[in-house]
Amino acid sequence: MVVGGDAAGMSAASQARRLKGPDELEIVAFERGRFTSYSACGIPYWVGGEVTDRDRLVARTPEQHRARDIDVRLRTEVTELDLDRGRVRTRDAESGTESWTGYDRLVLATGARPVRPPLPGIDAPGVHGVQTLDDGQALLDRLDGAPGRRAVVVGAGYIGVEMAEALLRRGYEVTVLNRGEQPMATLDPDMGRLVRAAMDGMGITTVGGAEVTEVLTGPGGDVRAVVAGGTEYPADVVVLGLGVEPETTLARAAGLPLGTYGGLLTDLAMRVRGREEVWAGGDCVEVLDLVSGRERHVPLGTHANKHGQVIGANVAGGYGTFPGVVGTAVSKVCSLEIARTGLRERDARAVGLRYVTVTAESTSRAGYYPGAAPMTVKMIAERRTGRLLGTQIVGREGAGKRVDIAAVALTAGMTVEQVAALDLGYAPPFSPVWDPVQVAARKAVAAVREAG
Ligand SMILES: Cc1cc2nc3c(=O)[nH]c(=O)nc-3n(C[C@H](O)[C@H](O)[C@H](O)COP(=O)(O)OP(=O)(O)OC[C@H]3O[C@@H](n4cnc5c(N)ncnc54)[C@H](O)[C@@H]3O)c2cc1C
């Protein structure tokens, strides 16, 4: 039995079905929404108009799952887990009918819920989240594209900056309000500053240190402005991008083990600690950070899909493990690509690591080759050992996915010296003769030596 019909849940169901036929394993999946296996990651590009067909964001429809003997039950919310008796209580959203259904093995894939502070006016029409396809549709229905329209995005994490681009594309004047001084708190502030400068250059107003206190409404009750730091920012539409927290309400009520961030705790096989018959994956769990050695909540689709694969294999009697993450993420705002992996400076300090940092300027292609675009790479390396601890990249086309070099190096526990010596591909249209990541690695080698 699967609770939650998106990335983690349906990957688990699909993988289990691949390994065991319907005669051997019955699979039931409960989903409270109207879609299965949808890409929330695509919402900013759909709202922005780059992706025009919503159905393309659905990787597998309920009918496609059912055709593979996965019994998907939509608009059905699981409201209680009875672990002692191996059953869950469900409520049908249409009829309100409640019933109990038994299971032998349970997969919790309930995802995350967006942070929505209880501020005055926050539920006014015109204030939107972007967590589900229904949210995306509601926002699109609101965007009338009339000239002079203003949008306020609250929060400047990756969803906030991606939505800022989407609204800009729709012709809105966009202001991004952020509690921190710089956007993209997943970067160090010096790299966040580059993002802010680039966004300002694109015509997106970014306001740092702006703690939102109230949403003001007009005579009809719709949103009219957002108040932050005593200033009113006029808005015809507001998008919330304040991050997410694990959706573990059911798990908490059932007494399952939760970590510091409120996510479920599992072993490497994604089995909930202390329970033989319960697995969990995706945004509702905490994962091991391979660089810091601590548990973290890293709500990303890339992990949810992998968790699902592992769970599906294990539930079906096979074997799989999820070793952990190094914290790799890429995003973009207009032509600016933003990437990070590993530890930021503050993360390294928090676990007592001593480190050096370097920042290198380079280009995406050989300097003389048409289209070469500037790129800044920051690298963090451990003192003495020279072990790579983290990498952040901000630049134009060709910058973001370079972070994968560092992600592999981090996973392998490589030193910056080893990164600088990697045999990477080179030709002028693809990179300078020293790849920008290796330019940073060389600087880091020198910095480690100097620091002693
Ligand atoms: C706008 C946006 C952009 C994103 N971009 C990226 C990106 O570029 N890269 C990336 O890696 N990740 C991205 N993500 C994150 C990614 O979408 C999530 O990490 C991923 O969807 C998590 O999958 P999941 O299955 O764990 O949870 P979810 O996708 O949240 O699915 C959980 C499902 O469980 C259902 N559910 C919850 N509780 C119950 C219940 N009690 N009963 C029945 N059903 C229930 C929910 O309705 C939901 O459908 C983005 C997210 C958003 C919102």
XYZ file of C-alpha atoms and ligand atoms in Angstrom:
505
model
C 0.000 0.000 0.000
C 1.359 3.375 -1.078
C 0.318 6.703 0.479
C 1.042 9.558 -1.942
C 0.866 9.223 -5.719
C 3.726 11.327 -7.029
C 7.463 10.845 -7.558
C 8.457 8.658 -4.610
C 5.189 6.765 -4.229
C 4.585 5.899 -7.856
C 8.268 5.139 -8.529
C 8.059 2.634 -5.681
C 4.837 1.172 -7.052
C 6.219 0.952 -10.606
C 9.488 -0.625 -9.549
C 7.696 -3.159 -7.364
C 5.410 -4.039 -10.271
C 8.424 -4.504 -12.571
C 9.754 -7.093 -10.155
C 6.520 -8.821 -9.128
C 3.437 -9.526 -11.228
C -0.139 -8.910 -10.041
C -0.545 -12.555 -8.991
C 2.306 -12.173 -6.532
C 1.845 -8.607 -5.296
C -1.251 -6.460 -5.075
C -0.436 -2.729 -5.179
C -2.846 -0.029 -4.012
C -1.897 3.669 -4.098
C -3.896 6.409 -2.375
C -3.569 9.965 -3.666
C -5.613 12.827 -2.318
C -5.135 14.964 -5.452
C -6.265 14.477 -9.044
C -2.919 13.587 -10.632
C -0.240 10.911 -10.365
C 3.460 11.049 -11.259
C 3.402 14.753 -12.080
C 6.377 17.079 -12.304
C 6.075 19.945 -9.838
C 9.564 20.858 -11.097
C 7.991 21.862 -14.410
C 5.427 24.255 -12.904
C 7.575 27.427 -13.219
C 8.156 26.717 -16.936
C 4.476 25.973 -17.538
C 3.398 29.152 -15.718
C 6.072 31.073 -17.644
C 4.739 29.743 -20.960
C 7.791 27.771 -22.086
C 5.843 24.568 -21.593
C 2.367 25.049 -22.976
C 0.722 21.690 -22.415
C 0.027 20.819 -18.774
C -0.439 17.153 -19.637
C 3.226 16.988 -20.646
C 4.073 17.495 -16.964
C 2.396 14.212 -16.102
C 4.862 11.378 -16.579
C 2.256 8.665 -16.011
C -1.494 9.082 -15.689
C -3.641 7.076 -13.270
C -4.975 5.122 -16.271
C -1.433 4.196 -17.324
C -0.670 2.975 -13.811
C -3.922 1.032 -13.684
C -3.065 -0.615 -16.988
C -0.032 -2.053 -15.162
C -2.200 -3.399 -12.353
C -1.483 -0.637 -9.890
C -4.768 0.199 -8.202
C -4.604 4.006 -8.007
C -7.326 5.617 -5.933
C -7.469 9.345 -6.574
C -9.091 11.993 -4.396
C -8.652 9.603 -1.494
C -6.872 10.944 1.544
C -5.299 8.715 4.137
C -6.344 10.216 7.455
C -4.886 7.742 9.970
C -2.310 4.973 10.188
C -3.088 2.032 12.438
C 0.306 0.349 12.508
C -0.655 -2.221 15.138
C -3.436 -3.654 13.023
C -1.789 -2.970 9.648
C -4.513 -0.771 8.195
C -5.122 2.823 7.154
C -8.209 4.940 7.357
C -9.159 6.803 4.168
C -11.648 9.502 3.257
C -13.117 9.871 -0.199
C -12.984 13.558 -1.122
C -16.136 13.415 -3.283
C -18.479 11.496 -1.006
C -16.803 12.070 2.366
C -17.044 8.314 2.991
C -14.488 6.916 5.421
C -13.214 3.351 5.466
C -10.320 1.177 6.637
C -8.040 -0.777 4.284
C -5.485 -3.355 5.395
C -1.906 -3.749 4.162
C 1.054 -6.096 4.564
C 3.662 -3.532 3.547
C 3.233 0.219 3.743
C 5.062 2.916 1.748
C 4.802 6.492 3.005
C 5.425 9.017 0.231
C 3.411 11.977 1.441
C 5.897 14.599 0.238
C 6.254 18.055 1.738
C 3.910 20.942 2.459
C 4.745 24.542 1.618
C 5.506 26.882 4.498
C 2.569 29.282 4.831
C 2.966 31.562 7.854
C -0.295 32.567 9.553
C -0.128 36.208 8.472
C -3.151 38.468 8.125
C -4.467 38.274 4.547
C -2.341 35.314 3.480
C -5.391 33.340 2.323
C -6.769 36.199 0.199
C -7.629 35.474 -3.442
C -4.549 36.232 -5.528
C -2.075 34.674 -3.069
C -0.789 31.456 -4.605
C 1.401 28.489 -3.774
C 2.977 26.434 -6.550
C 3.208 22.982 -5.014
C 0.790 21.051 -7.200
C -0.536 21.170 -10.762
C -3.823 22.473 -9.363
C -1.884 25.327 -7.718
C -0.197 26.059 -11.047
C -3.545 26.104 -12.861
C -5.079 28.441 -10.259
C -2.152 30.825 -10.678
C -2.353 30.702 -14.470
C -6.082 31.434 -14.308
C -5.247 34.520 -12.272
C -2.669 35.922 -14.698
C -4.535 38.131 -17.124
C -1.413 39.715 -18.619
C -2.943 43.194 -18.591
C -0.278 45.906 -18.903
C 1.137 47.400 -15.738
C 0.357 44.361 -13.590
C 2.536 43.781 -10.565
C 3.580 40.526 -8.953
C 5.264 39.975 -5.614
C 7.163 36.751 -4.953
C 7.719 36.037 -1.266
C 10.931 34.089 -0.725
C 14.014 33.952 -2.912
C 14.917 30.284 -2.815
C 15.090 28.390 -6.073
C 11.296 28.189 -6.442
C 11.008 31.942 -5.755
C 13.585 32.903 -8.377
C 12.184 30.475 -10.951
C 8.707 31.919 -10.379
C 10.096 35.461 -10.666
C 11.283 34.573 -14.161
C 7.921 32.971 -15.015
C 6.002 36.096 -13.979
C 8.430 38.357 -15.824
C 7.809 36.294 -18.951
C 4.085 36.834 -18.449
C 4.655 40.580 -18.580
C 4.466 41.333 -14.870
C 6.579 43.831 -12.981
C 8.166 41.525 -10.438
C 9.391 42.217 -6.904
C 10.998 39.452 -4.852
C 10.886 39.917 -1.082
C 13.407 37.951 0.876
C 14.081 37.647 4.587
C 17.835 37.210 4.091
C 20.008 39.875 2.544
C 20.793 37.834 -0.579
C 18.643 35.503 -2.673
C 19.409 31.775 -2.777
C 20.275 30.989 0.826
C 21.539 27.606 -0.392
C 24.580 29.566 -1.602
C 27.056 31.515 0.488
C 26.148 35.240 0.638
C 29.029 36.257 -1.649
C 27.612 34.049 -4.409
C 24.029 35.098 -3.577
C 25.122 38.680 -4.184
C 25.974 37.774 -7.794
C 22.485 36.341 -8.255
C 20.908 39.467 -6.827
C 22.918 41.756 -9.104
C 21.987 39.654 -12.130
C 18.282 39.650 -11.183
C 18.297 43.407 -10.747
C 19.878 43.651 -14.203
C 16.987 41.604 -15.614
C 14.429 44.045 -14.275
C 13.411 41.927 -11.269
C 13.419 44.032 -8.097
C 14.902 42.085 -5.212
C 14.466 43.356 -1.669
C 16.659 41.773 0.998
C 15.992 41.823 4.743
C 12.273 42.026 3.987
C 10.249 40.078 6.553
C 6.663 39.932 5.350
C 4.169 40.834 8.079
C 0.847 41.246 6.285
C -1.006 40.863 3.008
C -3.378 43.767 2.304
C -6.614 43.301 0.414
C -8.705 45.633 -1.723
C -12.445 46.386 -1.506
C -13.341 43.116 -3.293
C -11.219 41.091 -0.848
C -8.465 40.308 -3.375
C -4.809 40.929 -2.653
C -3.661 44.505 -3.205
C -0.232 44.699 -1.535
C 2.289 42.892 0.625
C 3.754 44.598 3.687
C 7.385 43.891 4.571
C 9.557 45.889 6.956
C 6.829 48.542 7.178
C 6.808 49.118 3.398
C 3.832 48.320 1.152
C 4.622 46.522 -2.100
C 1.621 46.732 -4.466
C 0.611 43.385 -5.934
C -2.046 42.054 -8.302
C -0.758 38.576 -7.627
C 1.441 37.069 -4.924
C 3.395 33.824 -5.173
C 4.680 32.130 -2.041
C 8.052 30.454 -2.252
C 8.949 30.121 1.406
C 10.217 26.578 1.280
C 8.650 23.346 2.400
C 8.616 21.072 5.421
C 8.107 17.307 5.479
C 4.444 16.250 5.390
C 4.626 13.816 8.268
C 1.400 14.573 10.134
C 0.189 10.972 9.844
C 3.583 9.522 10.707
C 3.897 11.736 13.779
C 0.428 10.776 15.018
C 1.351 7.097 14.544
C 4.523 7.541 16.610
C 7.007 6.873 13.794
C 10.547 8.242 14.324
C 11.130 11.788 13.064
C 14.376 13.754 12.849
C 15.406 17.331 13.619
C 13.636 18.695 10.546
C 10.438 16.711 11.131
C 11.221 14.174 8.388
C 10.882 10.416 8.789
C 14.051 8.558 9.692
C 14.891 5.478 7.654
C 17.730 3.016 7.259
C 19.723 2.731 4.025
C 17.060 0.467 2.529
C 14.552 3.307 3.133
C 12.772 1.231 5.768
C 11.414 3.381 8.600
C 13.649 2.816 11.602
C 12.220 0.273 13.976
C 9.468 -0.939 11.594
C 9.958 -4.026 9.424
C 6.882 -3.435 7.278
C 6.988 0.374 6.684
C 9.121 2.236 4.139
C 9.296 5.962 3.427
C 10.867 8.122 0.752
C 10.870 11.451 -1.042
C 10.216 14.826 0.546
C 8.777 13.289 3.740
C 12.122 11.790 4.873
C 15.468 13.071 6.086
C 18.576 11.811 4.316
C 22.204 11.362 5.223
C 24.495 14.146 4.021
C 27.597 12.277 2.895
C 29.865 15.300 3.328
C 28.848 16.450 6.817
C 27.719 13.054 8.109
C 24.480 14.581 9.400
C 20.828 14.000 8.521
C 19.240 16.726 6.435
C 15.945 17.451 4.736
C 16.675 17.807 1.015
C 13.306 17.945 -0.738
C 14.196 17.341 -4.383
C 12.586 15.301 -7.101
C 15.855 13.683 -8.064
C 16.053 11.987 -4.649
C 12.335 11.150 -4.501
C 12.599 9.121 -7.693
C 15.657 7.245 -6.470
C 14.059 6.542 -3.091
C 11.043 5.147 -4.898
C 13.228 2.787 -6.935
C 14.951 1.513 -3.825
C 11.706 1.082 -1.905
C 10.009 -0.669 -4.815
C 12.866 -3.151 -5.067
C 12.851 -3.882 -1.341
C 9.085 -4.107 -1.011
C 9.035 -6.632 -3.850
C 11.591 -8.815 -2.102
C 14.653 -7.549 -3.995
C 17.416 -5.380 -2.630
C 18.373 -1.739 -2.959
C 19.908 1.016 -0.850
C 20.094 4.803 -0.961
C 23.507 5.851 0.332
C 22.782 9.553 0.904
C 23.221 12.890 -0.813
C 25.918 15.489 -1.302
C 23.381 18.306 -1.741
C 23.513 19.032 -5.446
C 21.004 21.443 -6.979
C 20.727 23.548 -10.115
C 18.261 26.235 -11.078
C 18.055 29.291 -13.264
C 16.568 32.724 -13.446
C 16.298 33.931 -17.045
C 19.751 33.398 -18.538
C 21.500 33.052 -15.183
C 22.360 29.533 -14.060
C 22.855 28.791 -10.364
C 24.325 25.593 -8.977
C 25.612 24.222 -5.710
C 26.816 21.014 -4.169
C 28.277 20.011 -0.816
C 28.755 22.307 2.130
C 28.480 26.069 2.330
C 30.908 27.856 4.619
C 28.373 27.910 7.448
C 27.711 24.161 7.044
C 31.415 23.417 7.281
C 31.710 25.554 10.415
C 28.655 23.888 11.964
C 30.355 20.493 11.870
C 33.703 21.834 13.041
C 35.567 21.580 9.739
C 38.421 23.950 9.011
C 38.515 25.033 5.429
C 39.800 27.402 2.766
C 37.713 29.028 0.052
C 38.626 30.270 -3.405
C 36.628 31.986 -6.114
C 37.624 31.696 -9.753
C 36.393 33.620 -12.768
C 36.312 31.720 -16.026
C 34.211 31.242 -19.151
C 31.842 28.581 -20.431
C 33.799 28.100 -23.686
C 37.284 29.008 -24.892
C 37.532 32.780 -24.528
C 37.874 33.276 -28.303
C 34.964 31.009 -29.209
C 31.606 32.705 -29.971
C 29.169 32.581 -27.071
C 31.800 32.252 -24.340
C 30.016 33.489 -21.223
C 31.480 34.426 -17.839
C 31.185 32.061 -14.900
C 32.124 32.293 -11.231
C 33.069 29.121 -9.368
C 33.527 29.086 -5.609
C 35.197 26.096 -4.046
C 35.541 25.079 -0.413
C 38.269 22.629 0.585
C 39.309 21.165 3.908
C 42.523 22.507 5.384
C 45.445 20.108 5.595
C 43.754 17.255 3.679
C 42.590 19.299 0.682
C 39.354 17.289 0.551
C 36.713 18.993 -1.563
C 33.855 20.147 0.690
C 31.622 22.194 -1.588
C 31.250 24.035 -4.877
C 28.936 26.844 -6.007
C 28.618 28.149 -9.543
C 26.887 31.231 -10.927
C 27.081 32.022 -14.633
C 25.336 31.997 -17.964
C 24.579 29.150 -20.338
C 26.763 26.118 -19.703
C 27.519 26.986 -16.073
C 24.935 25.076 -14.042
C 25.465 21.443 -14.936
C 29.227 21.775 -14.455
C 28.438 21.341 -10.771
C 28.017 17.635 -11.505
C 31.799 17.312 -11.810
C 32.080 18.516 -8.227
C 29.160 16.312 -7.138
C 30.956 13.213 -8.390
C 34.203 14.349 -6.798
C 32.445 14.919 -3.464
C 30.793 11.522 -3.596
C 34.160 9.926 -4.266
C 35.754 11.891 -1.424
C 38.302 13.452 -3.785
C 40.798 16.151 -2.933
C 40.932 19.393 -4.905
C 44.274 18.187 -6.264
C 42.551 15.138 -7.708
C 39.784 17.322 -9.167
C 42.373 19.526 -10.852
C 43.921 16.424 -12.417
C 40.659 14.904 -13.731
C 40.590 13.893 -17.372
C 37.640 16.035 -18.533
C 36.604 16.609 -22.124
C 37.893 19.714 -23.847
C 37.263 21.467 -27.164
C 36.817 25.230 -27.590
C 33.001 25.143 -28.092
C 32.565 23.300 -24.764
C 35.054 24.790 -22.328
C 38.356 26.580 -21.940
C 41.353 24.247 -21.922
C 41.077 24.201 -18.134
C 37.455 23.607 -17.264
C 36.139 26.350 -14.915
C 35.740 23.766 -12.135
C 39.380 22.795 -12.542
C 40.456 26.434 -12.595
C 38.840 26.741 -9.167
C 40.345 23.431 -8.038
C 43.871 24.626 -8.963
C 43.355 27.794 -6.958
C 42.088 25.677 -4.079
C 45.188 23.462 -4.211
C 47.341 26.570 -3.829
C 45.143 27.894 -1.007
C 45.321 24.611 0.910
C 49.137 24.601 0.621
C 49.380 28.211 1.732
C 47.076 27.682 4.720
C 49.256 24.775 5.891
C 7.646 24.670 -8.138
C 8.559 23.518 -7.827
C 9.709 23.330 -8.569
C 10.560 22.254 -8.286
N 11.699 22.097 -9.040
C 12.529 21.063 -8.776
C 13.701 20.863 -9.564
O 13.976 21.632 -10.494
N 14.511 19.802 -9.264
C 14.210 18.924 -8.254
O 14.979 17.957 -8.034
N 13.103 19.084 -7.485
C 12.259 20.131 -7.735
N 11.122 20.283 -6.983
C 10.871 19.359 -5.862
C 10.151 18.109 -6.316
O 8.985 18.447 -7.018
C 9.829 17.264 -5.097
O 11.019 16.970 -4.425
C 9.132 15.961 -5.456
O 7.901 16.190 -6.066
C 8.939 15.109 -4.207
O 8.232 13.967 -4.527
P 7.417 13.198 -3.416
O 6.756 12.060 -4.101
O 8.277 12.923 -2.253
O 6.355 14.252 -2.870
P 5.168 15.112 -3.628
O 5.566 15.357 -5.007
O 4.898 16.200 -2.707
O 4.018 14.053 -3.609
C 3.384 13.646 -2.437
C 1.968 13.264 -2.813
O 1.346 12.710 -1.673
C 0.009 13.136 -1.630
N -0.412 13.027 -0.247
C 0.128 13.641 0.827
N -0.500 13.273 1.945
C -1.453 12.394 1.571
C -2.436 11.667 2.284
N -2.536 11.769 3.616
N -3.269 10.862 1.594
C -3.170 10.757 0.233
N -2.257 11.433 -0.491
C -1.409 12.239 0.168
C 0.055 14.565 -2.158
O -1.186 14.969 -2.665
C 1.133 14.470 -3.240
O 0.583 14.226 -4.511
C 10.244 21.352 -7.243
C 9.080 21.544 -6.491
C 8.239 22.610 -6.776
C 6.988 22.784 -5.953
